Amino acid sequence: MLRKSVILVLLANFLNVLATTVEQPTAKTKRNGPISFPIHKRSSQNVKRGDDLVLEHLKSLREQTLARWERIHSKTVVSKEEKRGKWETLAISSWYGDSFYYASMQIGTPPQTLDICIDTGSSDLWVASSTCTSCNQTLVQPYYDGSSNSFDYSQSASFSSQQAGTAVVVQYGDGSAIRGYVAQDTVSLGGFTASNQTFILAVAQNADFGIAGLMGLGWPSLAQSRGTPWWLNVIDEFEEPEMSFYFSQWNPSDPNDVVTPGGQFTIGGRNTSLYDGEIKFIPISQQSYWTIPLDSIVVSSNTTLSMTGSYGKAIADTGTTLIAGPNEVVDAFYTAVPGAVRGETVSLQLAGFWLIPCATETNAVFNFGNNASFTLPATLLGYQYLGRYKPEYCTGSIIGMAGSISSSYPAWIFGDAFLKGVYTVFRKGNESEQPSVGFAPVKGVNYATNGNVTLGTAGNGINGNIGNAGVVITGSTEGLTSTTAGTSTINREVTETSVASGSGETETPNGNGQPNTALISKTVARCTFVVASLVLSGLLLA
């Protein structure tokens, strides 16, 4: 992403903490199949809530994405067990138009339930401390599952922390940051538990994250806590060392909904009922970001943009909303889209965006390494309807980033705007197999439809209500596709009776090996734009 003009102003002086490593969970019988969890999502600011707010949101969104890209380009990245039987799936939810995804996580003894972001573009786990006076976690927490807005470590018998050593700040690409202590406690997501999981207990924030924490699903080299990421502490319990995502497109049943079902997050395998054909895997270049080679982009079969040198690397990142790439390539892309105009011709707040007809019939084919080609349908090429500012036009979901491109870092970030159009698998690999990212077409999608056709509606792909926002769904080895357990309209009455009667606890594996299901959701705060974290010493976070 482009070198951005936003100045990160974070000065500090912290208490020191000793970064300790995670003690691996006790060896367990490994599962032989995956476990899936429905996802919830939060939307972008809806036009119906005020056109002026939409422009402010879009300007902020581009700046945050840009800063994330810049942070990536300036950072130096520093015995046989029996497998578990079944995979598990968590529901994911979306808040305000697919801005970011989050899940319900349990931490401590007895467990406290927190809603946390799920981010493959970073590797640290952090949660807000109940002692944090600058933390505001009220956006998501009131709507769903009786979760808490912070972690009260004084109530956990399994909590441990040593406040000596290096000060830790986790800083994100949009300039937001948290300060905290490295600690350990029991952490569970769905049916998976990691004892003595290293995390950061946040005691200060400089921005409103709108969520109680964040779980990074990247590789250890990015973890500033120096702990093993949670997913690596549980993934080897399964025969299939992989995690998979299906993200649905924002389509609220009521215009006043703030949360809708967002899809599923599966651990230990994949949900074959959600995609067509076979997963096509692309080996990653190194164990830091989930980085894969990008060979070319084809715009509606008329224009082919070849990626060479430093332009040929892309991150698959669930924590970014849009798709970001080099400015000149993005400009060439939109030049081939009929009716596309630059955002600044409509409003200076839209500078950096391209605007396209919402009903565009243009789609894009991304040709990745290993002969893996996947289509971004026209409906996902447009991100936000502009309303009165330019009727019938939407902002494009691909944005350009200016500045020098280092050959050491990816020039592209493929966020949720792309990932909604494919089923995505992140695979750890083993002694005989490279770690990789895999994609497959979403089942039933007509990739040739125009931009006015929402995925998951009118027979065009999987039912967009999959996941049942705020509702725990009964698991099955065939995949969690039923929508009978709840509705996409979320309110306290639904949620409090949906998740262990408001206790926030998730189901545990039953005796016949059926998978567990818990809930994941999506929100519009900084999780969407999270980038690799930094450790800064001698700085004060106000």
XYZ file of C-alpha atoms in Angstrom:
542
model
C 0.000 0.000 0.000
C 0.975 3.552 -0.579
C 3.247 5.614 1.562
C 0.723 7.444 3.582
C 0.664 10.963 4.807
C -0.867 10.131 8.155
C 1.815 10.659 10.848
C 1.900 8.045 13.589
C 2.250 9.952 16.829
C 2.862 7.499 19.677
C 5.427 8.408 22.343
C 6.046 6.305 25.364
C 7.544 5.080 28.539
C 6.331 1.686 29.692
C 6.538 -0.809 32.426
C 8.849 -3.622 31.382
C 7.581 -7.123 30.826
C 9.292 -10.416 30.435
C 8.249 -12.070 27.187
C 7.818 -15.731 27.884
C 7.072 -18.644 25.631
C 3.923 -20.705 25.480
C 3.868 -24.031 27.159
C 2.480 -26.504 24.665
C -0.898 -28.027 25.485
C -0.918 -31.480 26.980
C -0.717 -34.146 24.283
C -4.194 -35.252 23.287
C -5.719 -37.801 21.014
C -5.722 -36.051 17.666
C -8.842 -35.476 15.674
C -9.157 -36.930 12.214
C -11.402 -34.220 10.819
C -11.975 -30.458 10.908
C -14.179 -28.335 13.163
C -16.075 -25.322 11.787
C -17.359 -22.152 13.423
C -19.893 -19.707 11.906
C -18.606 -16.138 11.346
C -20.394 -12.845 11.981
C -19.628 -9.591 10.264
C -19.968 -5.885 10.800
C -20.646 -3.654 7.820
C -19.114 -0.503 6.507
C -21.004 2.651 7.471
C -24.258 2.282 5.568
C -25.304 5.124 3.266
C -28.704 5.138 4.924
C -26.976 6.310 8.092
C -25.763 9.479 6.368
C -23.875 10.109 3.135
C -21.402 12.441 4.844
C -20.501 9.705 7.315
C -19.936 7.348 4.406
C -17.301 9.628 2.887
C -15.575 10.017 6.242
C -15.572 6.254 6.678
C -14.206 5.625 3.178
C -11.433 8.191 3.637
C -10.482 6.590 6.946
C -10.668 3.107 5.427
C -8.249 3.996 2.639
C -5.828 5.683 5.063
C -5.853 2.656 7.348
C -5.308 0.231 4.479
C -2.555 2.435 3.118
C -0.837 2.569 6.508
C -1.040 -1.196 6.867
C 0.675 -1.614 3.504
C 3.349 0.903 4.473
C 3.959 -0.820 7.794
C 4.572 -4.109 6.009
C 7.100 -2.454 3.712
C 9.002 -0.832 6.558
C 9.153 -3.763 8.968
C 12.053 -6.202 9.449
C 10.609 -9.578 10.342
C 12.670 -10.689 12.522
C 6.849 -37.486 18.921
C 4.049 -38.802 17.020
C 0.572 -38.273 18.457
C -2.778 -39.752 17.644
C -4.973 -37.178 15.930
C -8.352 -35.865 17.021
C -11.309 -37.261 15.175
C -13.373 -34.373 13.815
C -13.081 -30.831 12.536
C -14.979 -27.946 14.125
C -16.669 -24.864 12.694
C -17.282 -21.462 14.317
C -19.874 -18.967 13.077
C -18.504 -15.608 11.922
C -20.557 -12.389 11.946
C -20.310 -9.122 10.026
C -20.899 -5.658 11.483
C -21.919 -2.808 9.162
C -21.057 -4.157 5.717
C -18.137 -6.549 5.912
C -15.561 -4.356 7.605
C -14.105 -6.971 9.946
C -14.693 -10.405 11.386
C -14.598 -11.489 15.009
C -15.160 -14.531 17.195
C -16.107 -15.383 20.752
C -13.084 -16.612 22.706
C -12.834 -17.942 26.249
C -9.902 -16.990 28.487
C -9.038 -17.759 32.106
C -10.288 -20.098 34.833
C -13.262 -19.964 35.140
C -13.541 -18.879 31.489
C -14.473 -15.304 30.573
C -15.915 -14.819 27.065
C -14.546 -11.994 24.897
C -15.285 -11.028 21.281
C -12.009 -10.885 19.361
C -10.867 -10.111 15.816
C -9.509 -12.923 13.651
C -6.493 -11.738 11.665
C -4.185 -13.791 9.451
C -2.081 -10.649 8.885
C -0.604 -10.549 12.392
C 0.451 -13.065 15.040
C -0.110 -11.633 18.526
C -3.084 -12.344 20.750
C -4.110 -9.429 22.951
C -7.099 -8.689 25.154
C -8.186 -5.523 26.933
C -7.602 -5.526 30.675
C -10.480 -4.598 32.977
C -8.060 -2.066 34.497
C -7.632 -0.231 31.180
C -9.142 3.237 31.519
C -8.505 4.236 27.891
C -10.096 1.115 26.368
C -13.549 1.464 24.797
C -14.875 -1.942 23.760
C -18.586 -1.165 23.553
C -19.321 -1.533 19.804
C -19.721 -5.281 19.510
C -20.118 -6.630 23.014
C -23.698 -5.526 23.778
C -25.283 -7.276 20.797
C -24.656 -10.961 20.983
C -23.555 -13.460 23.441
C -23.262 -12.158 26.964
C -19.544 -11.616 26.421
C -17.408 -9.225 28.446
C -15.782 -6.077 27.077
C -12.495 -6.774 28.883
C -10.584 -9.466 30.773
C -10.545 -9.370 34.577
C -7.315 -11.251 35.221
C -7.796 -11.020 38.998
C -10.677 -13.486 38.656
C -8.629 -16.108 36.781
C -6.900 -18.823 38.788
C -4.742 -19.792 35.792
C -3.411 -16.295 34.971
C 0.316 -15.589 35.259
C 2.505 -12.613 34.328
C 6.013 -11.384 35.035
C 6.361 -7.619 34.814
C 10.068 -7.375 34.109
C 12.048 -7.003 30.895
C 11.190 -5.357 27.567
C 8.272 -2.979 27.251
C 5.701 -4.096 24.658
C 3.610 -1.955 22.327
C 1.559 -3.511 19.557
C 1.201 -0.909 16.821
C -1.048 -1.287 13.789
C -0.837 0.139 10.310
C -3.499 2.816 10.807
C -1.596 4.391 13.706
C -3.651 2.722 16.428
C -1.766 0.907 19.150
C -2.101 -0.905 22.446
C 0.343 -1.126 25.347
C 0.402 -4.079 27.685
C 2.139 -6.856 29.568
C 3.065 -10.289 28.315
C 1.062 -12.867 30.248
C -0.145 -16.458 30.074
C -3.517 -18.068 30.631
C -5.821 -20.768 29.306
C -7.360 -19.711 25.974
C -10.143 -21.542 24.113
C -11.887 -21.000 20.804
C -14.630 -23.444 20.014
C -13.517 -26.878 21.220
C -9.806 -26.013 21.276
C -7.897 -25.079 24.392
C -4.285 -23.970 24.751
C -2.991 -23.926 28.326
C -0.441 -21.271 29.275
C -1.103 -19.422 26.014
C 1.067 -16.331 25.714
C -0.892 -13.128 25.109
C -0.653 -9.403 25.740
C -2.831 -7.904 28.468
C -3.596 -4.422 27.115
C -3.619 -1.678 29.750
C -3.755 1.303 27.362
C -5.063 2.129 23.877
C -4.780 5.254 21.759
C -7.896 4.518 19.668
C -11.335 2.944 19.903
C -10.901 -0.604 18.633
C -14.544 -1.441 19.275
C -13.619 -5.012 20.203
C -12.237 -6.720 23.306
C -9.147 -8.175 21.646
C -7.467 -9.591 18.587
C -6.171 -13.036 17.684
C -3.352 -13.102 15.140
C -3.242 -16.212 12.952
C 0.103 -15.514 11.299
C 3.514 -17.089 11.923
C 5.708 -16.719 15.058
C 8.234 -14.427 13.339
C 5.623 -11.650 13.468
C 4.709 -12.098 17.150
C 6.020 -9.273 19.301
C 5.009 -11.150 22.443
C 7.531 -13.805 21.344
C 4.890 -16.411 22.040
C 3.610 -19.163 19.790
C 0.383 -18.044 18.048
C -2.694 -19.796 19.382
C -3.473 -21.627 16.131
C -0.076 -23.361 16.144
C -0.703 -24.590 19.686
C -3.888 -26.420 18.667
C -3.578 -27.260 14.956
C -1.420 -30.346 15.443
C -4.279 -31.983 17.322
C -5.814 -32.709 13.926
C -4.948 -34.999 11.054
C -5.383 -32.031 8.703
C -3.165 -29.141 9.929
C -5.202 -26.346 8.376
C -7.754 -23.615 9.055
C -10.360 -22.514 6.545
C -12.649 -19.532 5.948
C -15.906 -18.859 4.166
C -16.952 -15.180 4.256
C -20.441 -14.163 3.151
C -21.340 -10.858 1.483
C -23.208 -8.236 3.548
C -26.956 -8.656 3.017
C -28.968 -7.651 6.111
C -32.570 -8.813 6.336
C -33.382 -5.532 8.070
C -31.707 -2.205 7.150
C -31.296 -1.498 10.856
C -29.277 -4.661 11.510
C -25.777 -3.939 12.771
C -24.666 -7.570 12.632
C -25.359 -10.291 10.106
C -24.103 -13.843 9.655
C -20.666 -13.635 8.075
C -19.767 -17.224 7.274
C -17.629 -19.865 8.943
C -14.166 -20.429 10.362
C -13.106 -24.086 10.331
C -10.248 -25.619 12.315
C -8.627 -28.921 11.424
C -9.850 -29.232 7.859
C -12.381 -27.727 5.483
C -16.141 -27.684 4.942
C -16.618 -29.384 1.574
C -20.272 -28.298 1.396
C -19.200 -24.672 0.839
C -17.072 -24.882 -2.307
C -16.962 -26.424 -5.765
C -14.164 -28.594 -7.128
C -10.821 -29.062 -5.422
C -8.793 -26.659 -3.314
C -5.873 -25.297 -5.342
C -2.899 -24.701 -3.046
C -0.130 -22.132 -3.553
C 3.008 -22.576 -1.372
C 3.913 -19.510 0.710
C 7.314 -17.882 0.250
C 8.282 -17.794 3.939
C 6.785 -18.313 7.386
C 5.917 -14.721 8.277
C 2.901 -13.374 6.403
C 0.763 -15.775 4.378
C 2.477 -14.591 1.179
C 1.873 -16.215 -2.201
C 3.072 -15.398 -5.748
C 0.796 -13.352 -8.019
C 1.554 -13.803 -11.742
C -1.035 -11.618 -13.492
C -4.477 -9.978 -13.420
C -6.959 -10.277 -16.274
C -9.669 -7.589 -16.474
C -12.790 -8.965 -18.154
C -10.652 -10.900 -20.651
C -9.670 -7.647 -22.389
C -6.594 -6.542 -20.468
C -3.828 -8.633 -18.904
C -1.568 -7.000 -16.321
C 1.582 -9.034 -15.741
C 3.202 -8.980 -12.309
C 6.996 -9.205 -12.308
C 9.684 -8.705 -9.691
C 8.509 -7.150 -6.439
C 4.953 -6.765 -7.781
C 4.494 -10.519 -7.847
C 3.853 -11.134 -4.129
C 0.521 -11.012 -2.283
C -0.638 -11.512 1.310
C -3.891 -13.355 2.038
C -5.158 -11.298 4.987
C -8.479 -11.777 6.793
C -7.737 -8.624 8.816
C -7.885 -6.222 5.853
C -11.145 -5.085 4.262
C -10.072 -4.200 0.714
C -7.531 -5.268 -1.904
C -4.448 -3.059 -2.108
C -1.676 -2.968 -4.689
C 0.789 -0.718 -6.547
C -0.736 2.532 -7.760
C 0.219 2.232 -11.420
C -1.146 -1.318 -11.684
C -4.417 -0.357 -10.029
C -4.768 2.659 -12.335
C -4.203 0.406 -15.360
C -6.800 -2.003 -13.977
C -9.551 0.617 -13.694
C -8.677 2.107 -17.065
C -10.007 -1.174 -18.461
C -13.266 -0.961 -16.459
C -16.052 0.807 -18.434
C -17.322 3.935 -16.691
C -14.607 4.051 -13.997
C -13.664 7.521 -12.704
C -11.250 8.771 -10.072
C -12.773 9.435 -6.656
C -11.363 12.941 -6.301
C -13.492 14.073 -9.281
C -16.511 13.585 -7.001
C -15.102 14.525 -3.578
C -11.636 15.129 -2.170
C -12.557 12.708 0.592
C -12.637 9.986 -2.068
C -9.117 10.743 -3.291
C -7.261 7.494 -3.848
C -10.402 5.532 -4.679
C -11.671 4.646 -8.119
C -15.442 4.748 -8.611
C -17.267 2.261 -10.831
C -20.887 1.706 -11.886
C -22.498 -0.472 -9.221
C -24.090 -2.548 -12.005
C -20.729 -3.187 -13.691
C -20.334 -6.461 -15.525
C -16.566 -6.352 -15.152
C -14.877 -9.038 -13.132
C -11.204 -9.780 -12.568
C -9.220 -12.990 -12.759
C -6.198 -13.243 -10.465
C -3.583 -15.721 -11.635
C -1.527 -16.869 -8.679
C 1.418 -19.239 -8.600
C 1.057 -22.982 -9.147
C -1.413 -22.292 -12.016
C -4.113 -21.224 -9.569
C -6.601 -18.785 -11.166
C -9.606 -17.312 -9.348
C -12.264 -14.769 -10.277
C -13.332 -11.693 -8.328
C -17.015 -11.350 -9.339
C -18.375 -7.944 -10.338
C -20.487 -7.716 -7.175
C -17.283 -7.715 -5.092
C -15.425 -5.273 -7.328
C -17.743 -2.547 -5.967
C -17.418 -1.917 -2.225
C -19.616 0.985 -1.078
C -22.646 2.610 -2.744
C -22.135 6.391 -2.937
C -25.718 7.584 -2.796
C -26.358 11.229 -3.692
C -22.669 11.958 -4.292
C -22.718 9.899 -7.473
C -25.922 7.897 -7.927
C -25.542 4.348 -9.228
C -21.791 4.406 -8.485
C -19.756 2.466 -5.915
C -16.212 2.756 -4.649
C -13.960 0.087 -6.125
C -12.687 -2.553 -3.708
C -9.153 -2.451 -5.197
C -7.146 0.597 -4.116
C -3.715 1.822 -5.181
C -0.727 2.385 -2.923
C 2.069 4.719 -4.015
C 5.697 4.561 -2.968
C 8.678 2.334 -3.420
C 8.106 -1.425 -3.434
C 10.714 -3.479 -1.616
C 11.522 -6.828 -3.175
C 11.523 -8.258 0.346
C 7.853 -7.514 1.030
C 4.549 -8.222 -0.727
C 3.251 -5.500 -3.062
C -0.334 -6.731 -2.699
C -2.711 -7.348 0.194
C -5.763 -9.480 -0.604
C -8.311 -8.732 2.106
C -11.921 -9.701 2.639
C -13.078 -8.095 -0.625
C -11.299 -10.929 -2.446
C -11.720 -13.650 0.188
C -15.532 -13.350 0.046
C -15.357 -14.645 -3.519
C -13.451 -17.838 -2.680
C -13.242 -20.530 -0.047
C -9.836 -20.104 1.604
C -7.606 -22.627 3.376
C -4.449 -21.772 5.347
C -2.373 -24.939 5.652
C 0.539 -25.396 8.060
C 2.279 -28.123 6.079
C 4.592 -30.799 7.475
C 7.938 -32.492 6.849
C 6.971 -33.423 3.298
C 4.691 -30.478 2.430
C 5.262 -26.727 2.252
C 2.944 -24.369 4.139
C 0.425 -22.975 1.674
C -2.731 -20.981 1.015
C -5.494 -22.652 -0.964
C -8.569 -21.334 -2.776
C -11.661 -22.831 -4.371
C -14.778 -21.278 -5.966
C -17.690 -20.777 -3.562
C -20.362 -23.364 -4.258
C -23.127 -22.281 -6.625
C -21.771 -18.807 -7.458
C -22.243 -17.478 -10.979
C -19.008 -15.504 -11.385
C -20.285 -13.831 -14.564
C -23.161 -11.936 -12.899
C -23.218 -8.121 -12.746
C -22.464 -5.966 -9.735
C -26.074 -5.719 -8.577
C -26.299 -9.431 -7.772
C -25.421 -10.186 -4.152
C -23.655 -13.472 -3.555
C -25.710 -15.979 -1.603
C -29.090 -14.671 -2.813
C -31.521 -15.856 -5.483
C -29.610 -19.112 -5.874
C -26.290 -17.385 -6.574
C -24.102 -19.292 -4.158
C -24.343 -20.432 -0.550
C -27.161 -18.924 1.519
C -25.797 -15.664 2.901
C -27.389 -16.389 6.283
C -25.007 -19.241 6.960
C -23.469 -18.765 10.355
C -26.551 -17.429 12.142
C -25.082 -14.343 13.743
C -24.935 -14.608 17.487
C -26.226 -18.186 17.553
C -24.415 -21.415 18.406
C -25.177 -24.057 15.778
C -25.104 -27.801 16.283
C -22.034 -29.214 14.579
C -21.778 -32.045 12.106
C -19.033 -33.839 10.252
C -20.596 -32.799 6.954
C -20.331 -29.066 7.589
C -22.531 -26.502 9.230
C -24.830 -25.147 6.554
C -28.175 -25.193 8.357
C -29.848 -21.858 9.062
C -32.557 -23.262 11.305
C -30.816 -22.442 14.577
C -31.362 -18.696 14.410
C -31.996 -15.647 12.277
C -29.828 -12.928 10.808
C -31.609 -10.242 12.848
C -29.650 -9.822 16.052
C -30.935 -8.568 19.371
C -30.276 -9.265 23.011
C -33.210 -11.633 23.355
C -31.905 -13.891 20.598
C -28.309 -13.848 21.741
C -28.837 -14.375 25.407
C -30.769 -17.573 24.752
C -28.424 -18.730 22.015
C -25.079 -19.137 23.726
C -25.300 -21.328 26.781
C -28.165 -19.198 28.144
C -26.035 -16.092 28.088
C -23.061 -17.665 29.845
C -20.849 -17.201 26.809
C -19.579 -20.788 27.045
C -19.379 -22.893 23.919
C -20.301 -26.509 23.473
C -17.723 -29.248 23.955
C -17.170 -32.313 21.758
C -19.813 -34.925 22.358
C -19.261 -38.602 22.840
C -19.708 -39.557 19.195
C -17.022 -37.176 17.977
C -19.330 -34.533 16.547
C -17.721 -31.133 16.072
C -18.231 -28.113 18.280
C -19.585 -24.805 17.166
C -19.049 -21.388 18.649
C -19.534 -17.954 17.245
C -17.365 -15.482 15.364
C -18.359 -11.989 14.294
C -17.149 -9.073 12.218
C -16.813 -5.354 13.139
C -15.771 -2.089 11.559
C -12.880 -1.088 13.775
C -9.174 -1.422 13.409
C -9.106 -5.211 13.197
C -9.853 -4.887 9.525
C -6.685 -2.978 8.939
C -4.389 -4.700 11.400
C -0.814 -5.128 10.276
C 2.243 -6.788 11.729
C 2.956 -5.491 15.210
C 6.057 -3.711 16.489
C 7.878 -3.766 19.785
C 8.822 -0.216 20.745
C 10.929 0.594 23.779
C 10.901 3.795 25.808
C 7.658 5.128 24.305
C 4.584 6.331 26.093
C 1.131 5.424 24.825
C -1.284 8.126 25.875
